[in-house]
CSV table of C-alpha atoms in Angstrom, one decimal:
chain,number,residue,atom,x,y,z
A,1122,MET,CA,194.8,175.7,149.9
A,1123,ILE,CA,197.7,174.7,152.0
A,1124,ARG,CA,197.7,175.8,155.6
A,1125,GLU,CA,200.1,178.8,155.2
A,1126,GLU,CA,198.1,180.1,152.2
A,1127,LEU,CA,194.8,179.8,154.2
A,1128,GLN,CA,196.3,181.5,157.2
A,1129,ALA,CA,197.6,184.4,155.0
A,1130,ALA,CA,194.2,184.7,153.3
A,1131,ILE,CA,192.4,184.9,156.6
A,1132,ALA,CA,194.8,187.4,158.0
A,1133,ALA,CA,194.5,189.6,154.9
A,1134,ALA,CA,190.6,189.4,154.9
A,1135,LEU,CA,190.5,190.4,158.6
A,1136,SER,CA,193.2,193.1,158.5
A,1137,ASP,CA,190.8,195.9,157.8
A,1138,ARG,CA,188.9,194.9,161.0
A,1139,ALA,CA,192.0,194.9,163.1
A,1140,GLU,CA,191.6,197.0,166.2
A,1141,SER,CA,193.9,199.6,167.6
A,1142,ARG,CA,194.3,200.0,171.4
A,1143,GLY,CA,195.6,203.5,172.1
A,1144,ASP,CA,199.3,203.8,171.6
A,1145,GLU,CA,199.8,200.0,171.1
A,1146,PRO,CA,200.2,198.7,167.6
A,1147,THR,CA,197.3,197.2,165.7
A,1148,VAL,CA,196.1,193.9,167.2
A,1149,ALA,CA,195.0,191.1,164.8
A,1150,LEU,CA,191.5,189.8,165.3
A,1151,VAL,CA,192.7,186.2,164.8
A,1152,THR,CA,195.9,184.6,166.1
A,1153,PHE,CA,196.9,181.2,165.0
A,1154,ASP,CA,198.1,178.0,166.7
A,1155,GLU,CA,200.5,175.6,165.2
A,1156,GLY,CA,199.9,171.9,164.7
A,1157,GLY,CA,196.9,169.7,164.7
A,1158,GLN,CA,194.7,168.5,161.8
A,1159,PHE,CA,193.0,171.8,161.2
A,1160,LEU,CA,194.3,175.4,161.1
A,1161,ASN,CA,193.4,176.8,164.5
A,1162,GLY,CA,192.6,180.4,165.0
A,1163,ASN,CA,191.9,182.2,168.3
A,1164,VAL,CA,189.4,185.0,168.5
A,1165,ASP,CA,188.4,187.3,171.3
A,1166,LYS,CA,184.9,186.7,172.6
A,1167,ALA,CA,183.9,190.3,171.7
A,1168,ASN,CA,184.8,189.8,168.1
A,1169,ILE,CA,183.2,186.5,167.4
A,1170,VAL,CA,180.3,187.6,165.3
A,1171,PRO,CA,182.1,190.1,163.0
A,1172,VAL,CA,185.0,187.6,162.5
A,1173,MET,CA,182.6,184.7,161.7
A,1174,LYS,CA,180.5,186.9,159.4
A,1175,LYS,CA,183.7,187.8,157.4
A,1176,LEU,CA,184.8,184.2,157.3
A,1177,ARG,CA,181.5,183.2,155.9
A,1178,ASP,CA,180.9,186.1,153.5
A,1179,GLU,CA,184.4,186.8,152.2
A,1180,LEU,CA,186.3,183.6,152.5
A,1181,GLY,CA,183.5,181.2,151.8
A,1182,PHE,CA,183.3,179.2,155.0
A,1183,ASP,CA,179.7,178.3,154.3
A,1184,TYR,CA,179.4,175.2,156.6
A,1185,LEU,CA,179.6,175.1,160.4
A,1186,PHE,CA,180.0,171.3,160.9
A,1187,CYS,CA,180.8,171.2,164.6
A,1188,LEU,CA,180.5,173.6,167.5
A,1189,THR,CA,181.5,172.3,170.9
A,1190,CYS,CA,182.9,173.4,174.2
A,1191,VAL,CA,185.9,172.3,176.3
A,1192,ASP,CA,185.7,172.8,180.1
A,1193,TRP,CA,189.2,173.5,181.5
A,1194,LYS,CA,189.9,174.1,185.2
A,1195,THR,CA,190.2,177.8,184.7
A,1196,HIS,CA,188.1,178.6,181.6
A,1197,PHE,CA,185.9,177.3,178.8
A,1198,THR,CA,186.9,177.1,175.2
A,1199,MET,CA,184.3,177.3,172.5
A,1200,MET,CA,185.4,175.6,169.3
A,1201,TYR,CA,183.8,176.3,165.9
A,1202,HIS,CA,184.7,173.9,163.1
A,1203,LEU,CA,184.2,175.6,159.7
A,1204,ARG,CA,184.4,174.2,156.1
A,1205,ASN,CA,184.5,175.9,152.7
A,1206,LEU,CA,182.4,173.5,150.6
A,1207,SER,CA,183.9,174.8,147.4
A,1208,THR,CA,187.6,174.4,148.3
A,1209,LEU,CA,187.2,171.9,151.2
A,1210,ASP,CA,189.4,174.1,153.4
A,1211,GLU,CA,188.7,173.6,157.1
A,1212,LEU,CA,189.3,175.9,160.0
A,1213,VAL,CA,188.8,175.8,163.7
A,1214,ILE,CA,188.0,179.1,165.6
A,1215,LYS,CA,188.6,178.9,169.3
A,1216,VAL,CA,187.1,181.4,171.8
A,1217,LYS,CA,188.2,181.5,175.4
A,1218,LEU,CA,185.4,182.2,178.0
A,1219,GLU,CA,186.9,183.3,181.3
A,1220,ASP,CA,183.7,183.4,183.4
A,1221,ILE,CA,183.4,179.8,184.8
A,1222,ALA,CA,180.3,180.7,186.9
A,1223,ALA,CA,178.2,182.1,184.0
A,1224,PRO,CA,179.8,181.4,180.7
A,1225,ALA,CA,178.2,183.2,177.8
A,1226,ILE,CA,178.9,184.3,174.2
A,1227,ASP,CA,177.0,185.7,171.2
A,1228,THR,CA,175.1,183.3,169.0
A,1229,VAL,CA,176.2,182.6,165.4
A,1230,SER,CA,172.9,180.9,164.6
A,1231,HIS,CA,172.0,183.8,162.3
A,1232,LEU,CA,175.1,183.0,160.2
A,1233,TRP,CA,174.8,179.2,160.0
A,1234,GLU,CA,171.5,177.3,160.6
A,1235,THR,CA,173.5,174.4,162.0
A,1236,ALA,CA,174.6,176.6,164.9
A,1237,ASN,CA,171.0,176.5,166.3
A,1238,PHE,CA,171.2,172.9,167.2
A,1239,HIS,CA,174.9,172.9,168.2
A,1240,GLU,CA,174.4,175.9,170.5
A,1241,ARG,CA,171.4,174.3,172.2
A,1242,GLU,CA,173.5,171.2,172.7
A,1243,VAL,CA,176.3,173.2,174.3
A,1244,TRP,CA,173.8,175.1,176.5
A,1245,ASP,CA,172.2,171.8,177.6
A,1246,LEU,CA,175.4,169.9,178.3
A,1247,PHE,CA,177.8,172.6,179.4
A,1248,GLY,CA,175.5,175.5,180.6
A,1249,VAL,CA,177.1,178.1,178.2
A,1250,LYS,CA,174.5,180.8,177.4
A,1251,PHE,CA,174.3,182.1,173.8
A,1252,TYR,CA,173.1,185.8,173.7
A,1253,ASN,CA,170.4,186.5,171.1
A,1254,HIS,CA,169.8,182.8,170.3
A,1255,PRO,CA,166.3,182.4,168.8
A,1256,ASP,CA,165.4,179.2,170.7
A,1257,LEU,CA,167.8,178.6,173.6
A,1258,ARG,CA,166.3,175.6,175.4
A,1259,ARG,CA,167.3,172.2,176.4
A,1260,ILE,CA,167.6,169.7,173.5
A,1261,PHE,CA,168.5,166.4,175.2
A,1262,LEU,CA,167.8,166.7,178.9
A,1263,ASP,CA,164.7,167.6,180.8
A,1264,GLU,CA,163.9,171.3,181.1
A,1265,ASP,CA,162.7,170.8,184.8
A,1266,GLU,CA,166.3,169.8,185.8
A,1267,ARG,CA,167.3,173.4,186.4
A,1268,LYS,CA,164.7,173.6,189.2
A,1269,THR,CA,166.2,170.8,191.2
A,1270,THR,CA,168.9,171.1,193.8
A,1271,SER,CA,170.5,167.6,194.1
A,1272,ILE,CA,170.5,164.1,192.8
A,1273,GLY,CA,167.5,162.2,194.2
A,1274,HIS,CA,166.0,165.3,195.8
A,1275,ARG,CA,162.3,164.9,196.5
A,1276,GLY,CA,160.3,166.3,193.7
A,1277,GLN,CA,162.9,165.7,191.0
A,1278,VAL,CA,161.5,164.5,187.7
A,1279,PRO,CA,162.3,160.9,187.0
A,1280,GLY,CA,164.9,160.5,184.2
A,1281,SER,CA,166.2,164.1,184.6
A,1282,PHE,CA,169.7,165.2,185.4
A,1283,PHE,CA,171.3,167.5,187.9
A,1284,GLY,CA,173.8,170.1,186.6
A,1285,ALA,CA,175.3,170.3,183.1
A,1286,PRO,CA,176.6,166.7,182.5
A,1287,LEU,CA,179.8,167.6,180.6
A,1288,ARG,CA,180.8,170.4,182.9
A,1289,MET,CA,183.3,170.4,185.7
A,1290,HIS,CA,182.0,172.0,188.9
A,1291,ALA,CA,184.0,174.0,191.4
A,1292,SER,CA,183.9,172.8,195.0
A,1293,GLY,CA,185.2,174.2,198.3
A,1294,ALA,CA,188.1,171.7,198.3
A,1295,GLY,CA,189.3,172.6,194.8
A,1296,TYR,CA,188.3,171.6,191.4
A,1297,GLU,CA,186.7,168.2,190.8
A,1298,ILE,CA,184.5,166.4,188.3
A,1299,LEU,CA,181.1,165.6,189.8
A,1300,PRO,CA,179.4,162.5,188.4
A,1301,VAL,CA,176.0,163.0,186.8
A,1302,TYR,CA,173.6,160.1,187.1
A,1303,PRO,CA,170.1,159.7,185.6
A,1304,VAL,CA,167.5,159.4,188.3
A,1305,LYS,CA,165.2,156.4,188.1
A,1306,SER,CA,161.7,156.7,189.4
A,1307,SER,CA,162.5,153.9,191.9
A,1308,GLN,CA,165.1,156.1,193.5
A,1309,ILE,CA,162.6,158.9,194.4
A,1310,SER,CA,160.7,158.3,197.6
């Protein structure tokens, strides 16, 4: 399908799930961005599971080939890359997470098995929590890292990391990227 046809098909499939907010007109569950390699749709965090279920069940997006996170200065953006293996249509769903201190979103691991690994990776590297995930634990870094307070602090496990390595951290002087270094056993006294 060409981009415009895919956008129209998604809008039509999700139109019966559009929400009404009082006296305001009906609000679409997906809004679209222009440009880029993929068709990009924006979804509210509260609607992620029903929208993704509809995309899988009714529009055939049967493969989640990438799930990642982008840490901006003011918010996080979750990005779900979907593919319909029959038509080879591809779509990116973006979800804005406003809470920088404790980012969280519902899991989609019950819809796509590949999400299990991807969500654990995002949890491990960005610190985004996935509600109702069946096995949310670190996948790359040491689980004991969350118990430490600083790089090289006494008692830190050799080879572990402090913080979420791909996450920007707020500081009193503004927003800055804090480096994350592996701790070697020779650095611990």
